[in-house]
Amino acid sequence: SYDDRSVYAVSSLPVATPSLTIQTDVYDFHLEPVFHQIKTIDLAADGSLRVLDIPDSIFQPEESIHFVRLEMKNSSGEIVSRTFYWIPSKLTQFYWAKTNHTHTPNETYANMQELQTLPKSQIRGTLMIVNRVLHIHLENPSHALAFQVQVRGFTTDGKPIIPLLWSDDFVELMPGEHSDITAALPEHTVPKQT
């Protein structure tokens, strides 16, 4: 949770999910690990559970950004959820007394400018098309975080393929990490692998 740096597990499944493993890792801006914890939980049907609190002392110095990576595995060890957050040490302060039916204004803003100084990373990708489904394998061979990687598809004449809905988008890859994503080609698109 952004406001108190707690970690919740949430399920919209109609059945209970036992023996879920939640791994929480926090890295400083230079990708040095500053917090690591693994917990096993049982999650009720259509339920939520507070798993842990990340200590405030982790988010120092005050004008910095930390990266939080959460991973959930089922009882078979299969990854069922992976999320990645960037959290400023000093959070946005809201002016709750001025809340109206459309929004709550900010008193102070979180400073995210440090993200503009992230070192460049190199991404390698391979494409395979099987039965009108694009299979993309992404990997980050560099020593820098690949931040907010977005994959797009284009026709042979350079026009964007629309709509193209990926299984994951705006992906983060730690150094040495890889990920596989897929997207079904729209019916009007003729597949051609290059």
mmCIF file with all atom_site columns, C-alpha atoms in Angstrom:
data_model
loop_
_atom_site.group_PDB
_atom_site.id
_atom_site.type_symbol
_atom_site.label_atom_id
_atom_site.label_alt_id
_atom_site.label_comp_id
_atom_site.label_asym_id
_atom_site.label_entity_id
_atom_site.label_seq_id
_atom_site.pdbx_PDB_ins_code
_atom_site.Cartn_x
_atom_site.Cartn_y
_atom_site.Cartn_z
_atom_site.occupancy
_atom_site.B_iso_or_equiv
_atom_site.pdbx_formal_charge
_atom_site.auth_seq_id
_atom_site.auth_comp_id
_atom_site.auth_asym_id
_atom_site.auth_atom_id
_atom_site.pdbx_PDB_model_num
ATOM 1   C CA . SER A 1 1   ? 0.000   0.000   0.000   1.00 0.00 ? 1   SER A CA 1
ATOM 2   C CA . TYR A 1 2   ? 1.471   3.337   -1.067  1.00 0.00 ? 2   TYR A CA 1
ATOM 3   C CA . ASP A 1 3   ? 0.376   5.230   2.033   1.00 0.00 ? 3   ASP A CA 1
ATOM 4   C CA . ASP A 1 4   ? 1.881   2.961   4.715   1.00 0.00 ? 4   ASP A CA 1
ATOM 5   C CA . ARG A 1 5   ? 4.285   0.709   2.748   1.00 0.00 ? 5   ARG A CA 1
ATOM 6   C CA . SER A 1 6   ? 2.437   -2.453  3.639   1.00 0.00 ? 6   SER A CA 1
ATOM 7   C CA . VAL A 1 7   ? 2.194   -5.489  1.366   1.00 0.00 ? 7   VAL A CA 1
ATOM 8   C CA . TYR A 1 8   ? -1.203  -7.086  0.769   1.00 0.00 ? 8   TYR A CA 1
ATOM 9   C CA . ALA A 1 9   ? -2.134  -10.266 -1.068  1.00 0.00 ? 9   ALA A CA 1
ATOM 10  C CA . VAL A 1 10  ? -5.471  -9.992  -2.881  1.00 0.00 ? 10  VAL A CA 1
ATOM 11  C CA . SER A 1 11  ? -7.484  -12.701 -4.611  1.00 0.00 ? 11  SER A CA 1
ATOM 12  C CA . SER A 1 12  ? -10.616 -12.461 -6.727  1.00 0.00 ? 12  SER A CA 1
ATOM 13  C CA . LEU A 1 13  ? -10.826 -16.254 -7.059  1.00 0.00 ? 13  LEU A CA 1
ATOM 14  C CA . PRO A 1 14  ? -14.052 -17.913 -5.833  1.00 0.00 ? 14  PRO A CA 1
ATOM 15  C CA . VAL A 1 15  ? -12.034 -20.531 -3.895  1.00 0.00 ? 15  VAL A CA 1
ATOM 16  C CA . ALA A 1 16  ? -9.446  -20.342 -1.109  1.00 0.00 ? 16  ALA A CA 1
ATOM 17  C CA . THR A 1 17  ? -5.796  -20.476 -2.152  1.00 0.00 ? 17  THR A CA 1
ATOM 18  C CA . PRO A 1 18  ? -3.559  -22.223 0.397   1.00 0.00 ? 18  PRO A CA 1
ATOM 19  C CA . SER A 1 19  ? 0.230   -22.146 0.693   1.00 0.00 ? 19  SER A CA 1
ATOM 20  C CA . LEU A 1 20  ? 1.030   -19.048 -1.344  1.00 0.00 ? 20  LEU A CA 1
ATOM 21  C CA . THR A 1 21  ? 4.619   -17.853 -1.033  1.00 0.00 ? 21  THR A CA 1
ATOM 22  C CA . ILE A 1 22  ? 5.076   -14.081 -1.070  1.00 0.00 ? 22  ILE A CA 1
ATOM 23  C CA . GLN A 1 23  ? 8.579   -12.748 -1.682  1.00 0.00 ? 23  GLN A CA 1
ATOM 24  C CA . THR A 1 24  ? 9.237   -9.072  -1.057  1.00 0.00 ? 24  THR A CA 1
ATOM 25  C CA . ASP A 1 25  ? 12.491  -7.450  -2.180  1.00 0.00 ? 25  ASP A CA 1
ATOM 26  C CA . VAL A 1 26  ? 13.384  -3.773  -1.865  1.00 0.00 ? 26  VAL A CA 1
ATOM 27  C CA . TYR A 1 27  ? 16.334  -2.233  -3.718  1.00 0.00 ? 27  TYR A CA 1
ATOM 28  C CA . ASP A 1 28  ? 17.859  1.200   -3.435  1.00 0.00 ? 28  ASP A CA 1
ATOM 29  C CA . PHE A 1 29  ? 18.157  3.359   -6.542  1.00 0.00 ? 29  PHE A CA 1
ATOM 30  C CA . HIS A 1 30  ? 21.463  1.655   -7.464  1.00 0.00 ? 30  HIS A CA 1
ATOM 31  C CA . LEU A 1 31  ? 19.804  -1.803  -7.219  1.00 0.00 ? 31  LEU A CA 1
ATOM 32  C CA . GLU A 1 32  ? 21.516  -2.733  -3.961  1.00 0.00 ? 32  GLU A CA 1
ATOM 33  C CA . PRO A 1 33  ? 19.198  -4.974  -1.911  1.00 0.00 ? 33  PRO A CA 1
ATOM 34  C CA . VAL A 1 34  ? 18.032  -3.324  1.318   1.00 0.00 ? 34  VAL A CA 1
ATOM 35  C CA . PHE A 1 35  ? 15.167  -5.630  2.370   1.00 0.00 ? 35  PHE A CA 1
ATOM 36  C CA . HIS A 1 36  ? 14.190  -9.241  1.681   1.00 0.00 ? 36  HIS A CA 1
ATOM 37  C CA . GLN A 1 37  ? 11.424  -11.312 3.213   1.00 0.00 ? 37  GLN A CA 1
ATOM 38  C CA . ILE A 1 38  ? 9.537   -14.477 2.281   1.00 0.00 ? 38  ILE A CA 1
ATOM 39  C CA . LYS A 1 39  ? 6.225   -15.443 3.872   1.00 0.00 ? 39  LYS A CA 1
ATOM 40  C CA . THR A 1 40  ? 3.794   -18.286 3.264   1.00 0.00 ? 40  THR A CA 1
ATOM 41  C CA . ILE A 1 41  ? 0.101   -17.494 3.591   1.00 0.00 ? 41  ILE A CA 1
ATOM 42  C CA . ASP A 1 42  ? -3.336  -18.983 3.044   1.00 0.00 ? 42  ASP A CA 1
ATOM 43  C CA . LEU A 1 43  ? -5.674  -16.647 1.176   1.00 0.00 ? 43  LEU A CA 1
ATOM 44  C CA . ALA A 1 44  ? -9.445  -16.861 1.549   1.00 0.00 ? 44  ALA A CA 1
ATOM 45  C CA . ALA A 1 45  ? -11.804 -16.924 -1.425  1.00 0.00 ? 45  ALA A CA 1
ATOM 46  C CA . ASP A 1 46  ? -12.281 -13.406 -2.779  1.00 0.00 ? 46  ASP A CA 1
ATOM 47  C CA . GLY A 1 47  ? -10.086 -12.206 0.066   1.00 0.00 ? 47  GLY A CA 1
ATOM 48  C CA . SER A 1 48  ? -7.223  -9.939  1.005   1.00 0.00 ? 48  SER A CA 1
ATOM 49  C CA . LEU A 1 49  ? -4.578  -10.295 3.679   1.00 0.00 ? 49  LEU A CA 1
ATOM 50  C CA . ARG A 1 50  ? -1.951  -7.927  5.025   1.00 0.00 ? 50  ARG A CA 1
ATOM 51  C CA . VAL A 1 51  ? 1.272   -9.889  4.570   1.00 0.00 ? 51  VAL A CA 1
ATOM 52  C CA . LEU A 1 52  ? 3.929   -7.566  5.998   1.00 0.00 ? 52  LEU A CA 1
ATOM 53  C CA . ASP A 1 53  ? 5.041   -3.999  6.558   1.00 0.00 ? 53  ASP A CA 1
ATOM 54  C CA . ILE A 1 54  ? 8.217   -2.702  4.965   1.00 0.00 ? 54  ILE A CA 1
ATOM 55  C CA . PRO A 1 55  ? 10.026  -0.676  7.666   1.00 0.00 ? 55  PRO A CA 1
ATOM 56  C CA . ASP A 1 56  ? 10.112  3.096   7.107   1.00 0.00 ? 56  ASP A CA 1
ATOM 57  C CA . SER A 1 57  ? 13.838  3.065   7.895   1.00 0.00 ? 57  SER A CA 1
ATOM 58  C CA . ILE A 1 58  ? 14.447  1.241   4.584   1.00 0.00 ? 58  ILE A CA 1
ATOM 59  C CA . PHE A 1 59  ? 13.347  4.314   2.605   1.00 0.00 ? 59  PHE A CA 1
ATOM 60  C CA . GLN A 1 60  ? 16.328  6.560   3.306   1.00 0.00 ? 60  GLN A CA 1
ATOM 61  C CA . PRO A 1 61  ? 17.690  9.064   2.377   1.00 0.00 ? 61  PRO A CA 1
ATOM 62  C CA . GLU A 1 62  ? 14.582  11.213  2.157   1.00 0.00 ? 62  GLU A CA 1
ATOM 63  C CA . GLU A 1 63  ? 15.040  12.401  -1.436  1.00 0.00 ? 63  GLU A CA 1
ATOM 64  C CA . SER A 1 64  ? 15.532  9.022   -3.090  1.00 0.00 ? 64  SER A CA 1
ATOM 65  C CA . ILE A 1 65  ? 13.539  6.361   -4.893  1.00 0.00 ? 65  ILE A CA 1
ATOM 66  C CA . HIS A 1 66  ? 13.466  2.685   -4.006  1.00 0.00 ? 66  HIS A CA 1
ATOM 67  C CA . PHE A 1 67  ? 12.266  -0.252  -6.088  1.00 0.00 ? 67  PHE A CA 1
ATOM 68  C CA . VAL A 1 68  ? 9.931   -2.862  -4.606  1.00 0.00 ? 68  VAL A CA 1
ATOM 69  C CA . ARG A 1 69  ? 9.519   -6.208  -6.273  1.00 0.00 ? 69  ARG A CA 1
ATOM 70  C CA . LEU A 1 70  ? 6.760   -8.585  -5.178  1.00 0.00 ? 70  LEU A CA 1
ATOM 71  C CA . GLU A 1 71  ? 6.438   -12.151 -6.341  1.00 0.00 ? 71  GLU A CA 1
ATOM 72  C CA . MET A 1 72  ? 3.711   -14.665 -5.479  1.00 0.00 ? 72  MET A CA 1
ATOM 73  C CA . LYS A 1 73  ? 4.065   -18.403 -6.076  1.00 0.00 ? 73  LYS A CA 1
ATOM 74  C CA . ASN A 1 74  ? 1.420   -21.081 -5.677  1.00 0.00 ? 74  ASN A CA 1
ATOM 75  C CA . SER A 1 75  ? 1.944   -24.327 -3.755  1.00 0.00 ? 75  SER A CA 1
ATOM 76  C CA . SER A 1 76  ? 3.565   -25.876 -6.876  1.00 0.00 ? 76  SER A CA 1
ATOM 77  C CA . GLY A 1 77  ? 6.181   -23.111 -7.015  1.00 0.00 ? 77  GLY A CA 1
ATOM 78  C CA . GLU A 1 78  ? 4.689   -21.524 -10.148 1.00 0.00 ? 78  GLU A CA 1
ATOM 79  C CA . ILE A 1 79  ? 4.823   -17.711 -10.284 1.00 0.00 ? 79  ILE A CA 1
ATOM 80  C CA . VAL A 1 80  ? 1.213   -16.489 -10.336 1.00 0.00 ? 80  VAL A CA 1
ATOM 81  C CA . SER A 1 81  ? 1.912   -12.787 -9.839  1.00 0.00 ? 81  SER A CA 1
ATOM 82  C CA . ARG A 1 82  ? 4.901   -10.484 -10.169 1.00 0.00 ? 82  ARG A CA 1
ATOM 83  C CA . THR A 1 83  ? 4.716   -6.754  -9.619  1.00 0.00 ? 83  THR A CA 1
ATOM 84  C CA . PHE A 1 84  ? 7.299   -3.987  -9.541  1.00 0.00 ? 84  PHE A CA 1
ATOM 85  C CA . TYR A 1 85  ? 6.929   -0.566  -7.925  1.00 0.00 ? 85  TYR A CA 1
ATOM 86  C CA . TRP A 1 86  ? 9.043   2.551   -7.613  1.00 0.00 ? 86  TRP A CA 1
ATOM 87  C CA . ILE A 1 87  ? 8.467   4.315   -4.318  1.00 0.00 ? 87  ILE A CA 1
ATOM 88  C CA . PRO A 1 88  ? 9.807   7.724   -3.333  1.00 0.00 ? 88  PRO A CA 1
ATOM 89  C CA . SER A 1 89  ? 11.097  8.061   0.214   1.00 0.00 ? 89  SER A CA 1
ATOM 90  C CA . LYS A 1 90  ? 8.965   11.159  0.672   1.00 0.00 ? 90  LYS A CA 1
ATOM 91  C CA . LEU A 1 91  ? 5.393   10.327  -0.329  1.00 0.00 ? 91  LEU A CA 1
ATOM 92  C CA . THR A 1 92  ? 2.820   12.671  -1.845  1.00 0.00 ? 92  THR A CA 1
ATOM 93  C CA . GLN A 1 93  ? 0.845   14.499  0.842   1.00 0.00 ? 93  GLN A CA 1
ATOM 94  C CA . PHE A 1 94  ? -2.851  14.889  0.077   1.00 0.00 ? 94  PHE A CA 1
ATOM 95  C CA . TYR A 1 95  ? -5.077  17.782  1.097   1.00 0.00 ? 95  TYR A CA 1
ATOM 96  C CA . TRP A 1 96  ? -7.935  15.614  2.361   1.00 0.00 ? 96  TRP A CA 1
ATOM 97  C CA . ALA A 1 97  ? -10.083 18.540  3.516   1.00 0.00 ? 97  ALA A CA 1
ATOM 98  C CA . LYS A 1 98  ? -10.362 19.679  -0.132  1.00 0.00 ? 98  LYS A CA 1
ATOM 99  C CA . THR A 1 99  ? -11.570 16.312  -1.474  1.00 0.00 ? 99  THR A CA 1
ATOM 100 C CA . ASN A 1 100 ? -14.562 16.550  -3.797  1.00 0.00 ? 100 ASN A CA 1
ATOM 101 C CA . HIS A 1 101 ? -16.477 14.056  -5.899  1.00 0.00 ? 101 HIS A CA 1
ATOM 102 C CA . THR A 1 102 ? -13.753 13.895  -8.573  1.00 0.00 ? 102 THR A CA 1
ATOM 103 C CA . HIS A 1 103 ? -10.379 14.124  -6.819  1.00 0.00 ? 103 HIS A CA 1
ATOM 104 C CA . THR A 1 104 ? -8.219  14.981  -3.834  1.00 0.00 ? 104 THR A CA 1
ATOM 105 C CA . PRO A 1 105 ? -5.621  17.703  -4.464  1.00 0.00 ? 105 PRO A CA 1
ATOM 106 C CA . ASN A 1 106 ? -1.998  17.387  -3.377  1.00 0.00 ? 106 ASN A CA 1
ATOM 107 C CA . GLU A 1 107 ? -0.336  19.543  -0.744  1.00 0.00 ? 107 GLU A CA 1
ATOM 108 C CA . THR A 1 108 ? 3.130   18.332  -1.757  1.00 0.00 ? 108 THR A CA 1
ATOM 109 C CA . TYR A 1 109 ? 4.223   16.046  -4.554  1.00 0.00 ? 109 TYR A CA 1
ATOM 110 C CA . ALA A 1 110 ? 6.514   13.036  -4.443  1.00 0.00 ? 110 ALA A CA 1
ATOM 111 C CA . ASN A 1 111 ? 9.790   13.750  -6.202  1.00 0.00 ? 111 ASN A CA 1
ATOM 112 C CA . MET A 1 112 ? 10.264  11.205  -8.998  1.00 0.00 ? 112 MET A CA 1
ATOM 113 C CA . GLN A 1 113 ? 12.873  13.160  -10.977 1.00 0.00 ? 113 GLN A CA 1
ATOM 114 C CA . GLU A 1 114 ? 15.615  10.703  -10.007 1.00 0.00 ? 114 GLU A CA 1
ATOM 115 C CA . LEU A 1 115 ? 14.040  8.202   -12.437 1.00 0.00 ? 115 LEU A CA 1
ATOM 116 C CA . GLN A 1 116 ? 15.271  10.406  -15.298 1.00 0.00 ? 116 GLN A CA 1
ATOM 117 C CA . THR A 1 117 ? 18.857  9.567   -14.295 1.00 0.00 ? 117 THR A CA 1
ATOM 118 C CA . LEU A 1 118 ? 18.520  5.788   -14.549 1.00 0.00 ? 118 LEU A CA 1
ATOM 119 C CA . PRO A 1 119 ? 21.407  4.343   -16.567 1.00 0.00 ? 119 PRO A CA 1
ATOM 120 C CA . LYS A 1 120 ? 20.545  3.008   -20.008 1.00 0.00 ? 120 LYS A CA 1
ATOM 121 C CA . SER A 1 121 ? 20.007  -0.710  -20.351 1.00 0.00 ? 121 SER A CA 1
ATOM 122 C CA . GLN A 1 122 ? 20.156  -3.026  -23.342 1.00 0.00 ? 122 GLN A CA 1
ATOM 123 C CA . ILE A 1 123 ? 17.256  -5.354  -24.107 1.00 0.00 ? 123 ILE A CA 1
ATOM 124 C CA . ARG A 1 124 ? 17.414  -8.378  -26.357 1.00 0.00 ? 124 ARG A CA 1
ATOM 125 C CA . GLY A 1 125 ? 14.242  -9.835  -27.770 1.00 0.00 ? 125 GLY A CA 1
ATOM 126 C CA . THR A 1 126 ? 13.273  -12.772 -29.912 1.00 0.00 ? 126 THR A CA 1
ATOM 127 C CA . LEU A 1 127 ? 9.969   -13.226 -31.732 1.00 0.00 ? 127 LEU A CA 1
ATOM 128 C CA . MET A 1 128 ? 8.114   -16.372 -32.668 1.00 0.00 ? 128 MET A CA 1
ATOM 129 C CA . ILE A 1 129 ? 4.637   -16.448 -34.266 1.00 0.00 ? 129 ILE A CA 1
ATOM 130 C CA . VAL A 1 130 ? 2.518   -19.530 -33.619 1.00 0.00 ? 130 VAL A CA 1
ATOM 131 C CA . ASN A 1 131 ? -1.117  -19.683 -34.773 1.00 0.00 ? 131 ASN A CA 1
ATOM 132 C CA . ARG A 1 132 ? -1.492  -15.889 -34.938 1.00 0.00 ? 132 ARG A CA 1
ATOM 133 C CA . VAL A 1 133 ? -0.001  -15.438 -31.460 1.00 0.00 ? 133 VAL A CA 1
ATOM 134 C CA . LEU A 1 134 ? 3.165   -13.380 -31.015 1.00 0.00 ? 134 LEU A CA 1
ATOM 135 C CA . HIS A 1 135 ? 5.584   -14.910 -28.489 1.00 0.00 ? 135 HIS A CA 1
ATOM 136 C CA . ILE A 1 136 ? 8.268   -12.461 -27.384 1.00 0.00 ? 136 ILE A CA 1
ATOM 137 C CA . HIS A 1 137 ? 11.195  -13.435 -25.182 1.00 0.00 ? 137 HIS A CA 1
ATOM 138 C CA . LEU A 1 138 ? 12.854  -10.401 -23.576 1.00 0.00 ? 138 LEU A CA 1
ATOM 139 C CA . GLU A 1 139 ? 16.131  -10.432 -21.692 1.00 0.00 ? 139 GLU A CA 1
ATOM 140 C CA . ASN A 1 140 ? 18.264  -7.805  -20.008 1.00 0.00 ? 140 ASN A CA 1
ATOM 141 C CA . PRO A 1 141 ? 21.966  -8.679  -20.433 1.00 0.00 ? 141 PRO A CA 1
ATOM 142 C CA . SER A 1 142 ? 23.060  -5.265  -19.123 1.00 0.00 ? 142 SER A CA 1
ATOM 143 C CA . HIS A 1 143 ? 24.020  -4.229  -15.582 1.00 0.00 ? 143 HIS A CA 1
ATOM 144 C CA . ALA A 1 144 ? 21.204  -1.653  -15.380 1.00 0.00 ? 144 ALA A CA 1
ATOM 145 C CA . LEU A 1 145 ? 17.499  -1.897  -14.662 1.00 0.00 ? 145 LEU A CA 1
ATOM 146 C CA . ALA A 1 146 ? 15.377  -2.107  -17.814 1.00 0.00 ? 146 ALA A CA 1
ATOM 147 C CA . PHE A 1 147 ? 12.578  0.206   -16.728 1.00 0.00 ? 147 PHE A CA 1
ATOM 148 C CA . GLN A 1 148 ? 9.090   0.393   -18.251 1.00 0.00 ? 148 GLN A CA 1
ATOM 149 C CA . VAL A 1 149 ? 9.888   -1.674  -21.343 1.00 0.00 ? 149 VAL A CA 1
ATOM 150 C CA . GLN A 1 150 ? 7.030   -1.489  -23.821 1.00 0.00 ? 150 GLN A CA 1
ATOM 151 C CA . VAL A 1 151 ? 6.753   -3.833  -26.789 1.00 0.00 ? 151 VAL A CA 1
ATOM 152 C CA . ARG A 1 152 ? 4.887   -2.700  -29.887 1.00 0.00 ? 152 ARG A CA 1
ATOM 153 C CA . GLY A 1 153 ? 4.084   -4.416  -33.153 1.00 0.00 ? 153 GLY A CA 1
ATOM 154 C CA . PHE A 1 154 ? 4.255   -2.960  -36.661 1.00 0.00 ? 154 PHE A CA 1
ATOM 155 C CA . THR A 1 155 ? 3.197   -4.188  -40.083 1.00 0.00 ? 155 THR A CA 1
ATOM 156 C CA . THR A 1 156 ? 5.789   -4.721  -42.812 1.00 0.00 ? 156 THR A CA 1
ATOM 157 C CA . ASP A 1 157 ? 5.038   -1.216  -44.115 1.00 0.00 ? 157 ASP A CA 1
ATOM 158 C CA . GLY A 1 158 ? 5.681   0.379   -40.714 1.00 0.00 ? 158 GLY A CA 1
ATOM 159 C CA . LYS A 1 159 ? 2.121   0.927   -39.497 1.00 0.00 ? 159 LYS A CA 1
ATOM 160 C CA . PRO A 1 160 ? 1.282   0.056   -35.867 1.00 0.00 ? 160 PRO A CA 1
ATOM 161 C CA . ILE A 1 161 ? -0.719  -3.117  -35.310 1.00 0.00 ? 161 ILE A CA 1
ATOM 162 C CA . ILE A 1 162 ? -3.884  -2.052  -33.500 1.00 0.00 ? 162 ILE A CA 1
ATOM 163 C CA . PRO A 1 163 ? -5.249  -3.443  -31.267 1.00 0.00 ? 163 PRO A CA 1
ATOM 164 C CA . LEU A 1 164 ? -2.399  -5.521  -29.854 1.00 0.00 ? 164 LEU A CA 1
ATOM 165 C CA . LEU A 1 165 ? -3.047  -6.543  -26.252 1.00 0.00 ? 165 LEU A CA 1
ATOM 166 C CA . TRP A 1 166 ? 0.012   -7.983  -24.521 1.00 0.00 ? 166 TRP A CA 1
ATOM 167 C CA . SER A 1 167 ? -0.046  -10.450 -21.625 1.00 0.00 ? 167 SER A CA 1
ATOM 168 C CA . ASP A 1 168 ? 2.199   -7.944  -19.816 1.00 0.00 ? 168 ASP A CA 1
ATOM 169 C CA . ASP A 1 169 ? 3.253   -4.423  -20.691 1.00 0.00 ? 169 ASP A CA 1
ATOM 170 C CA . PHE A 1 170 ? 5.606   -1.763  -19.360 1.00 0.00 ? 170 PHE A CA 1
ATOM 171 C CA . VAL A 1 171 ? 7.855   -4.504  -18.024 1.00 0.00 ? 171 VAL A CA 1
ATOM 172 C CA . GLU A 1 172 ? 10.774  -4.068  -15.621 1.00 0.00 ? 172 GLU A CA 1
ATOM 173 C CA . LEU A 1 173 ? 13.732  -6.418  -15.933 1.00 0.00 ? 173 LEU A CA 1
ATOM 174 C CA . MET A 1 174 ? 16.532  -6.543  -13.388 1.00 0.00 ? 174 MET A CA 1
ATOM 175 C CA . PRO A 1 175 ? 20.063  -7.182  -14.732 1.00 0.00 ? 175 PRO A CA 1
ATOM 176 C CA . GLY A 1 176 ? 20.271  -10.710 -16.141 1.00 0.00 ? 176 GLY A CA 1
ATOM 177 C CA . GLU A 1 177 ? 16.519  -11.240 -15.931 1.00 0.00 ? 177 GLU A CA 1
ATOM 178 C CA . HIS A 1 178 ? 14.203  -12.425 -18.722 1.00 0.00 ? 178 HIS A CA 1
ATOM 179 C CA . SER A 1 179 ? 10.460  -12.460 -19.385 1.00 0.00 ? 179 SER A CA 1
ATOM 180 C CA . ASP A 1 180 ? 8.087   -13.959 -21.922 1.00 0.00 ? 180 ASP A CA 1
ATOM 181 C CA . ILE A 1 181 ? 5.015   -12.093 -23.164 1.00 0.00 ? 181 ILE A CA 1
ATOM 182 C CA . THR A 1 182 ? 2.366   -12.900 -25.756 1.00 0.00 ? 182 THR A CA 1
ATOM 183 C CA . ALA A 1 183 ? -0.248  -11.108 -27.844 1.00 0.00 ? 183 ALA A CA 1
ATOM 184 C CA . ALA A 1 184 ? -2.841  -12.372 -30.327 1.00 0.00 ? 184 ALA A CA 1
ATOM 185 C CA . LEU A 1 185 ? -2.713  -10.749 -33.752 1.00 0.00 ? 185 LEU A CA 1
ATOM 186 C CA . PRO A 1 186 ? -5.945  -9.020  -34.798 1.00 0.00 ? 186 PRO A CA 1
ATOM 187 C CA . GLU A 1 187 ? -7.867  -10.835 -37.561 1.00 0.00 ? 187 GLU A CA 1
ATOM 188 C CA . HIS A 1 188 ? -7.157  -8.120  -40.146 1.00 0.00 ? 188 HIS A CA 1
ATOM 189 C CA . THR A 1 189 ? -3.365  -8.504  -39.734 1.00 0.00 ? 189 THR A CA 1
ATOM 190 C CA . VAL A 1 190 ? -1.410  -10.884 -41.944 1.00 0.00 ? 190 VAL A CA 1
ATOM 191 C CA . PRO A 1 191 ? 1.353   -12.468 -39.846 1.00 0.00 ? 191 PRO A CA 1
ATOM 192 C CA . LYS A 1 192 ? 4.853   -12.283 -41.232 1.00 0.00 ? 192 LYS A CA 1
ATOM 193 C CA . GLN A 1 193 ? 7.866   -13.175 -39.134 1.00 0.00 ? 193 GLN A CA 1
ATOM 194 C CA . THR A 1 194 ? 11.144  -11.377 -39.798 1.00 0.00 ? 194 THR A CA 1
#
